[in-house]
mmCIF file of C-alpha atoms in Angstrom:
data_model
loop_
_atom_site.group_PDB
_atom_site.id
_atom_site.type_symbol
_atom_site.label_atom_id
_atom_site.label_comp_id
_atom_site.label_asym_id
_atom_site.label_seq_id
_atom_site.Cartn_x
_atom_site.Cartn_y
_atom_site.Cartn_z
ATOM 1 C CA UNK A 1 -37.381 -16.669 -37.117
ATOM 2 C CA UNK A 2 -38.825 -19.021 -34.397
ATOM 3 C CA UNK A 3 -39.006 -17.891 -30.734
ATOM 4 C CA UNK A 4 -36.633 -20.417 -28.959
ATOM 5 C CA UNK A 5 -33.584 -21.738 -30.931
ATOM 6 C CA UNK A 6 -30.818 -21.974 -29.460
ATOM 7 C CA UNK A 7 -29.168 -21.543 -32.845
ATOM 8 C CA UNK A 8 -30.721 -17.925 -33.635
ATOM 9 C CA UNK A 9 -28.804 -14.795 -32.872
ATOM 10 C CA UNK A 10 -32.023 -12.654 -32.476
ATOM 11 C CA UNK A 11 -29.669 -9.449 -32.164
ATOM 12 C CA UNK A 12 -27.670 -10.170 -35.326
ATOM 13 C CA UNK A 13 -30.806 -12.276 -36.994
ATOM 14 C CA UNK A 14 -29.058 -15.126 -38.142
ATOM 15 C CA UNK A 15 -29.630 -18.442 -37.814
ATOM 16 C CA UNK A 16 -26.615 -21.152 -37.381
ATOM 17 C CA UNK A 17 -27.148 -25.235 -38.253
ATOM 18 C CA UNK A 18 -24.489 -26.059 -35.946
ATOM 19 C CA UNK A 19 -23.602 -24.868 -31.876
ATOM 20 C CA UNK A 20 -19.872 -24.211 -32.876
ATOM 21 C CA UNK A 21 -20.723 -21.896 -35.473
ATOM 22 C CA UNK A 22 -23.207 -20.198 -33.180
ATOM 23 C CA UNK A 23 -20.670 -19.768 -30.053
ATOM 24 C CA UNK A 24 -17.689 -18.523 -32.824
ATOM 25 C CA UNK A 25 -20.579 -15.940 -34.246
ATOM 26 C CA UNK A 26 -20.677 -14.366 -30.738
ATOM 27 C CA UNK A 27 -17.198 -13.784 -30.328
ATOM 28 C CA UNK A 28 -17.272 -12.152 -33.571
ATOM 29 C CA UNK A 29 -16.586 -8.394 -34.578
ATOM 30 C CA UNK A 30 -20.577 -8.416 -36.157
ATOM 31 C CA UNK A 31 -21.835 -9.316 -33.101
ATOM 32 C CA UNK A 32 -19.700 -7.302 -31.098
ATOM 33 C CA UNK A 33 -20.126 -4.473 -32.496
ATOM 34 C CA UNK A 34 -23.913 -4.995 -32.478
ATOM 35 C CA UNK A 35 -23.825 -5.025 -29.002
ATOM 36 C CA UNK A 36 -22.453 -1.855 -28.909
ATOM 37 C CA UNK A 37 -25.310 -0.621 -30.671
ATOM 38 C CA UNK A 38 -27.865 -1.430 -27.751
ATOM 39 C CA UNK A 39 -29.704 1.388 -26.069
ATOM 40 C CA UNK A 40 -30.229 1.354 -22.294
ATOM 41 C CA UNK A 41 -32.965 2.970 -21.142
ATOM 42 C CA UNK A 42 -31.456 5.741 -18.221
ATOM 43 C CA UNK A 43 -31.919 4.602 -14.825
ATOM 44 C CA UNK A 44 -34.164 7.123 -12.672
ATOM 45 C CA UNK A 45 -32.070 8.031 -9.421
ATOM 46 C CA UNK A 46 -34.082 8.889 -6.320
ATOM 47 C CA UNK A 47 -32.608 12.334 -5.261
ATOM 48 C CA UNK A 48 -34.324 11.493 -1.534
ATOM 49 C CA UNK A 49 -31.426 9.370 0.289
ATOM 50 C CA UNK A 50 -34.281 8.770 2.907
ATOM 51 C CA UNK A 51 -36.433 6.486 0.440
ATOM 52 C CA UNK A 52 -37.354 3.165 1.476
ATOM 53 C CA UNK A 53 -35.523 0.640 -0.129
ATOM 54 C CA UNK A 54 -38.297 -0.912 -1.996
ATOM 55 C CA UNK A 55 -38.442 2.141 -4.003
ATOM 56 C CA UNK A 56 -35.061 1.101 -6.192
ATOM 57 C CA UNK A 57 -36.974 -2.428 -7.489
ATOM 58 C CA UNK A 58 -37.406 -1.772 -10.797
ATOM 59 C CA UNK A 59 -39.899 -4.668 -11.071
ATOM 60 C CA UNK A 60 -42.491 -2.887 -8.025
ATOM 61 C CA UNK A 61 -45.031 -0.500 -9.180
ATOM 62 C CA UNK A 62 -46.474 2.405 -7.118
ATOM 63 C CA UNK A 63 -49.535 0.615 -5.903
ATOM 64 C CA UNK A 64 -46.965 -2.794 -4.453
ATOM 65 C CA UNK A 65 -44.216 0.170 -3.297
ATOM 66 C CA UNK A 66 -47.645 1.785 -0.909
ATOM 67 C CA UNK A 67 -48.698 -1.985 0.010
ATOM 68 C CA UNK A 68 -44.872 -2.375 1.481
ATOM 69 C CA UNK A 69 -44.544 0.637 2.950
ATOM 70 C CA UNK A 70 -47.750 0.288 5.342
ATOM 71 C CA UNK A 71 -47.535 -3.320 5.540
ATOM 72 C CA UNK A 72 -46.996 -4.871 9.031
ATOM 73 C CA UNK A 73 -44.498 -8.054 8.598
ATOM 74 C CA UNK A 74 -45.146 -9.176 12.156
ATOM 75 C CA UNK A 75 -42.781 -10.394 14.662
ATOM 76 C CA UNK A 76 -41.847 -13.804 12.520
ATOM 77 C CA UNK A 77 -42.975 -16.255 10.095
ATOM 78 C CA UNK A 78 -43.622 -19.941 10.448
ATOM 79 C CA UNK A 79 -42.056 -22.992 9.096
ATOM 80 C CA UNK A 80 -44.043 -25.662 7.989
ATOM 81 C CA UNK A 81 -42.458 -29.695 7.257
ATOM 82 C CA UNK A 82 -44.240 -32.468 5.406
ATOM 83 C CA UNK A 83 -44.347 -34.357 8.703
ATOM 84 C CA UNK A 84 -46.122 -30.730 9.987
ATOM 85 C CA UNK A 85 -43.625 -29.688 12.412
ATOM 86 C CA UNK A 86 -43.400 -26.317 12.665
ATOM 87 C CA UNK A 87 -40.435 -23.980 13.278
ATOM 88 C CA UNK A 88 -41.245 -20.320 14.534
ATOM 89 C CA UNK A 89 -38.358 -18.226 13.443
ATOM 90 C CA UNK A 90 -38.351 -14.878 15.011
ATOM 91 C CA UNK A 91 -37.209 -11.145 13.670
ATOM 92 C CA UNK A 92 -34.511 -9.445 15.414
ATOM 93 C CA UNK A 93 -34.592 -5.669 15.157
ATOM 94 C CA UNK A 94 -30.929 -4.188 15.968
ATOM 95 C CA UNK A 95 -31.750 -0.873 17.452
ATOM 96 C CA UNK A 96 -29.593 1.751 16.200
ATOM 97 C CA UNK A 97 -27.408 3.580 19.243
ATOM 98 C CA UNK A 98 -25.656 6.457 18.970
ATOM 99 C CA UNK A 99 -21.990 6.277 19.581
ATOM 100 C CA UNK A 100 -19.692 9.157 19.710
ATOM 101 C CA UNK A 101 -16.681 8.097 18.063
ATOM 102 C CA UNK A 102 -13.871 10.234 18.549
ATOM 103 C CA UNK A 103 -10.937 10.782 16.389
ATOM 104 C CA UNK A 104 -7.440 10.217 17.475
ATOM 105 C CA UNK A 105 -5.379 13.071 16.966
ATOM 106 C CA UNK A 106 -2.501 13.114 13.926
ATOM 107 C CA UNK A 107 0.678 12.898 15.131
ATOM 108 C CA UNK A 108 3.034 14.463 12.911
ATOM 109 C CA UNK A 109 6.530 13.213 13.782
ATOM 110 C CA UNK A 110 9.323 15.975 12.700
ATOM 111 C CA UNK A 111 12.067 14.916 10.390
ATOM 112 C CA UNK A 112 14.882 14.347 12.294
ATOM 113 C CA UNK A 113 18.285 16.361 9.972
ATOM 114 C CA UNK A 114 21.399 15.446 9.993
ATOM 115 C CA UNK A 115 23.792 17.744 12.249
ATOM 116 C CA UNK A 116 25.344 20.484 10.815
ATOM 117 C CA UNK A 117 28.796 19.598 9.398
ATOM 118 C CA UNK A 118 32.039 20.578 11.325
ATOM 119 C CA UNK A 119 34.526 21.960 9.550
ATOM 120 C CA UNK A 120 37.072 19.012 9.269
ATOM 121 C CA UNK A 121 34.273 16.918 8.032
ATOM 122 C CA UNK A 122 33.457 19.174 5.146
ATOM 123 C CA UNK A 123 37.938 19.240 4.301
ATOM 124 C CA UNK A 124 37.078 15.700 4.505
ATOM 125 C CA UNK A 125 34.331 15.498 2.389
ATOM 126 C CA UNK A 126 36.261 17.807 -0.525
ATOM 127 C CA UNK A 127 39.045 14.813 -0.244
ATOM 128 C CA UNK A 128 37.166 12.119 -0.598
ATOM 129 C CA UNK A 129 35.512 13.886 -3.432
ATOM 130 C CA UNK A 130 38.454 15.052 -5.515
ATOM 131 C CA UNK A 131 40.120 11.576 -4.876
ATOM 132 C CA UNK A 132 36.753 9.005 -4.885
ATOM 133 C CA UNK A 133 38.823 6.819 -7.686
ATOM 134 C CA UNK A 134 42.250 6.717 -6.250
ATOM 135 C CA UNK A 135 43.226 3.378 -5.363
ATOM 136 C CA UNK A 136 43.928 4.354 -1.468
ATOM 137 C CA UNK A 137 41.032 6.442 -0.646
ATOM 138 C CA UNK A 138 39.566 3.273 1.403
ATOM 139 C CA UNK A 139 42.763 3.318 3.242
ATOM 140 C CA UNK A 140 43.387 7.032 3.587
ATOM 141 C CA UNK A 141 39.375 7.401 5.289
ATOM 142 C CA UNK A 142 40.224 4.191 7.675
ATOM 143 C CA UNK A 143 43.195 6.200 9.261
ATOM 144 C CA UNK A 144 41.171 9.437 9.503
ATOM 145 C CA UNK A 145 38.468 7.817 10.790
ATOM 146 C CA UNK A 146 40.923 6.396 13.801
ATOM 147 C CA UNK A 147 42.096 9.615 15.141
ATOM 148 C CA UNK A 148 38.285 11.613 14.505
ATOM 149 C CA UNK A 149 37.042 13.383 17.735
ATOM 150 C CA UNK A 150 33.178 12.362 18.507
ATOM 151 C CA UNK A 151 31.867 15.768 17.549
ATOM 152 C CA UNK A 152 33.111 15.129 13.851
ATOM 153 C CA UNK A 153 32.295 11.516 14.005
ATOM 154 C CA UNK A 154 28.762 12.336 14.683
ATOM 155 C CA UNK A 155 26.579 12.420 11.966
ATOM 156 C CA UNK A 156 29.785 12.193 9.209
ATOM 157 C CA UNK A 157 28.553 8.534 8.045
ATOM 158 C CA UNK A 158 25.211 10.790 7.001
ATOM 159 C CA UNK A 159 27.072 13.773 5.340
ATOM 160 C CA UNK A 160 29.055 11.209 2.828
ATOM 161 C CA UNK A 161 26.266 9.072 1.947
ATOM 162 C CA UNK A 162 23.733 11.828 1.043
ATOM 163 C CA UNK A 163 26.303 13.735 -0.653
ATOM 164 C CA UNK A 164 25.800 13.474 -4.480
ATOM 165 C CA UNK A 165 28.827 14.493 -5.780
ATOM 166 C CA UNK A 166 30.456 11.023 -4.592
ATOM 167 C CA UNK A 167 29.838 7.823 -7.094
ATOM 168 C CA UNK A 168 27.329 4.908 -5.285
ATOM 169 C CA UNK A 169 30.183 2.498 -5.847
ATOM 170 C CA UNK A 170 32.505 4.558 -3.907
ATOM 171 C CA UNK A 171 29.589 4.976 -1.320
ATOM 172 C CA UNK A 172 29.848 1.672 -1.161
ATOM 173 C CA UNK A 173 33.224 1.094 -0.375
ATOM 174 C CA UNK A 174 33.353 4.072 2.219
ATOM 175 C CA UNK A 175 30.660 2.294 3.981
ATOM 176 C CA UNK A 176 32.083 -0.652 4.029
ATOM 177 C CA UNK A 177 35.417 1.389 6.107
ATOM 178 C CA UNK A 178 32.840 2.852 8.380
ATOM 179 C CA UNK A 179 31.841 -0.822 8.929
ATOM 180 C CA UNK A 180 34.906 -2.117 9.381
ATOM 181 C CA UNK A 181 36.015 1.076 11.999
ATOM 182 C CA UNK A 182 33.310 -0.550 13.897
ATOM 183 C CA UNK A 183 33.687 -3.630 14.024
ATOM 184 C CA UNK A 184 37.585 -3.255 15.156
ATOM 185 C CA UNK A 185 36.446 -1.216 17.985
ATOM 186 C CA UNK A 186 33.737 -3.833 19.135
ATOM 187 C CA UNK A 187 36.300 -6.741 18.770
ATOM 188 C CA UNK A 188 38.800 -4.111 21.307
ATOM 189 C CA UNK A 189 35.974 -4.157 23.521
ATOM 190 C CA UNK A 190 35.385 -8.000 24.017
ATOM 191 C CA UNK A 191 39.081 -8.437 24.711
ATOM 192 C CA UNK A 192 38.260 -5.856 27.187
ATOM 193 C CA UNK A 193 39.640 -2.617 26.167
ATOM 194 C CA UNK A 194 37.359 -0.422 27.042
ATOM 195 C CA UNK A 195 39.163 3.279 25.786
ATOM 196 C CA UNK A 196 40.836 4.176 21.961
ATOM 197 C CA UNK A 197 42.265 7.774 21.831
ATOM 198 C CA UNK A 198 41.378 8.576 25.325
ATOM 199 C CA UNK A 199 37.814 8.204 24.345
ATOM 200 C CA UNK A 200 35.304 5.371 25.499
ATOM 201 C CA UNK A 201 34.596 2.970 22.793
ATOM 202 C CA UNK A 202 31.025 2.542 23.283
ATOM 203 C CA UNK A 203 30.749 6.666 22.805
ATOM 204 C CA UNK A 204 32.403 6.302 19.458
ATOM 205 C CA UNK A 205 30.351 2.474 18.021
ATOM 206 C CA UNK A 206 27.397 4.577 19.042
ATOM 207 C CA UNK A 207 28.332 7.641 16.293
ATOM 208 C CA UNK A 208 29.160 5.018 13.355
ATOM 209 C CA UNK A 209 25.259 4.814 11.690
ATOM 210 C CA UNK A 210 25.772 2.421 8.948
#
């Protein structure tokens, strides 16, 4: 087989009369599989992390490795044009500084939980359970909602909606009531009524979280 055809598949040794047929012969399973079938020689791993870095050419021998090492590169090289002017380009050495780096402190921020139900929420929360697919629950939880002290208004948007026993449809449509609650209240507000049970309005929009 000659030394430089383009043609030749030294690996496979075959010889092809046309490029086509040559570049569908490397994409072939033969030749693939061939490939596999190629030793590398193990790379030697310097166990020293304090080596110079000339040591990791493969293509320096010891004697070029010493010659590098003791070598003296001077403070720049010269430039040299055909019309002989001459550019001195200097080295700049960064010198290494110490810096202290200091870590920030994790904040871990602690998981807010819900209040603890009140009792009339959790009666609540059995109803709306047992009756999630009557056709009036929507209605039924808009007229509780209306006469609902703050303390079991607070956190009661959080109780339903984490509560698995209630279908995500029905979550749904609960939400949308708390929604609604609130947006009556804020509409009471800009026609400037500022109290609904006895109880300021901006106390009780600031309890519905949906």
């Amino acid at each position: 087989m000659s030394k430089n055809n383009p043609l030749e598949c030294k690996l496979c040794k075959v010889i092809f009369k046309s490029k086509s047929r040559m570049m569908k012969h490397l994409i072939s399973k033969k030749h693939l599989d061939n490939l596999k079938n190629i030793t590398i020689e193990p790379f030697e791993i310097l166990d020293n992390h304090t080596h110079n870095s000339n040591e990791v050419d493969p293509f320096l021998n010891k004697n070029d490795i010493n010659k590098l090492k003791n070598m003296d590169i001077g403070d720049g090289f010269d430039i040299t044009y055909k019309n002989n002017d001459v550019v001195k380009c200097e080295y700049v050495f960064e010198e290494k500084q110490n810096v202290n780096v200091q870590e920030e402190p994790t904040v871990i921020e602690e998981e807010q939980l819900p209040p603890i139900m009140t009792e009339k929420q959790s009666k609540i929360l059995d109803f709306l359970i047992k009756n999630q697919n009557h056709q009036q629950v929507a209605n039924k939880l808009f007229q509780v909602l209306q006469k609902l002290p703050l303390e079991d208004l607070k956190g009661f948007s959080t109780h339903i909606i984490s509560n698995d026993d209630i279908q995500i449809l029905i979550k749904q449509k609960i939400i949308k009531v708390f929604k609604i609650y609130k947006e009556t209240l804020l509409k009471k507000k800009e026609n400037g009524q500022t109290h609904f049970n006895n109880i300021l309005i901006e106390d009780i929009v600031s309890l519905i979280i949906v």
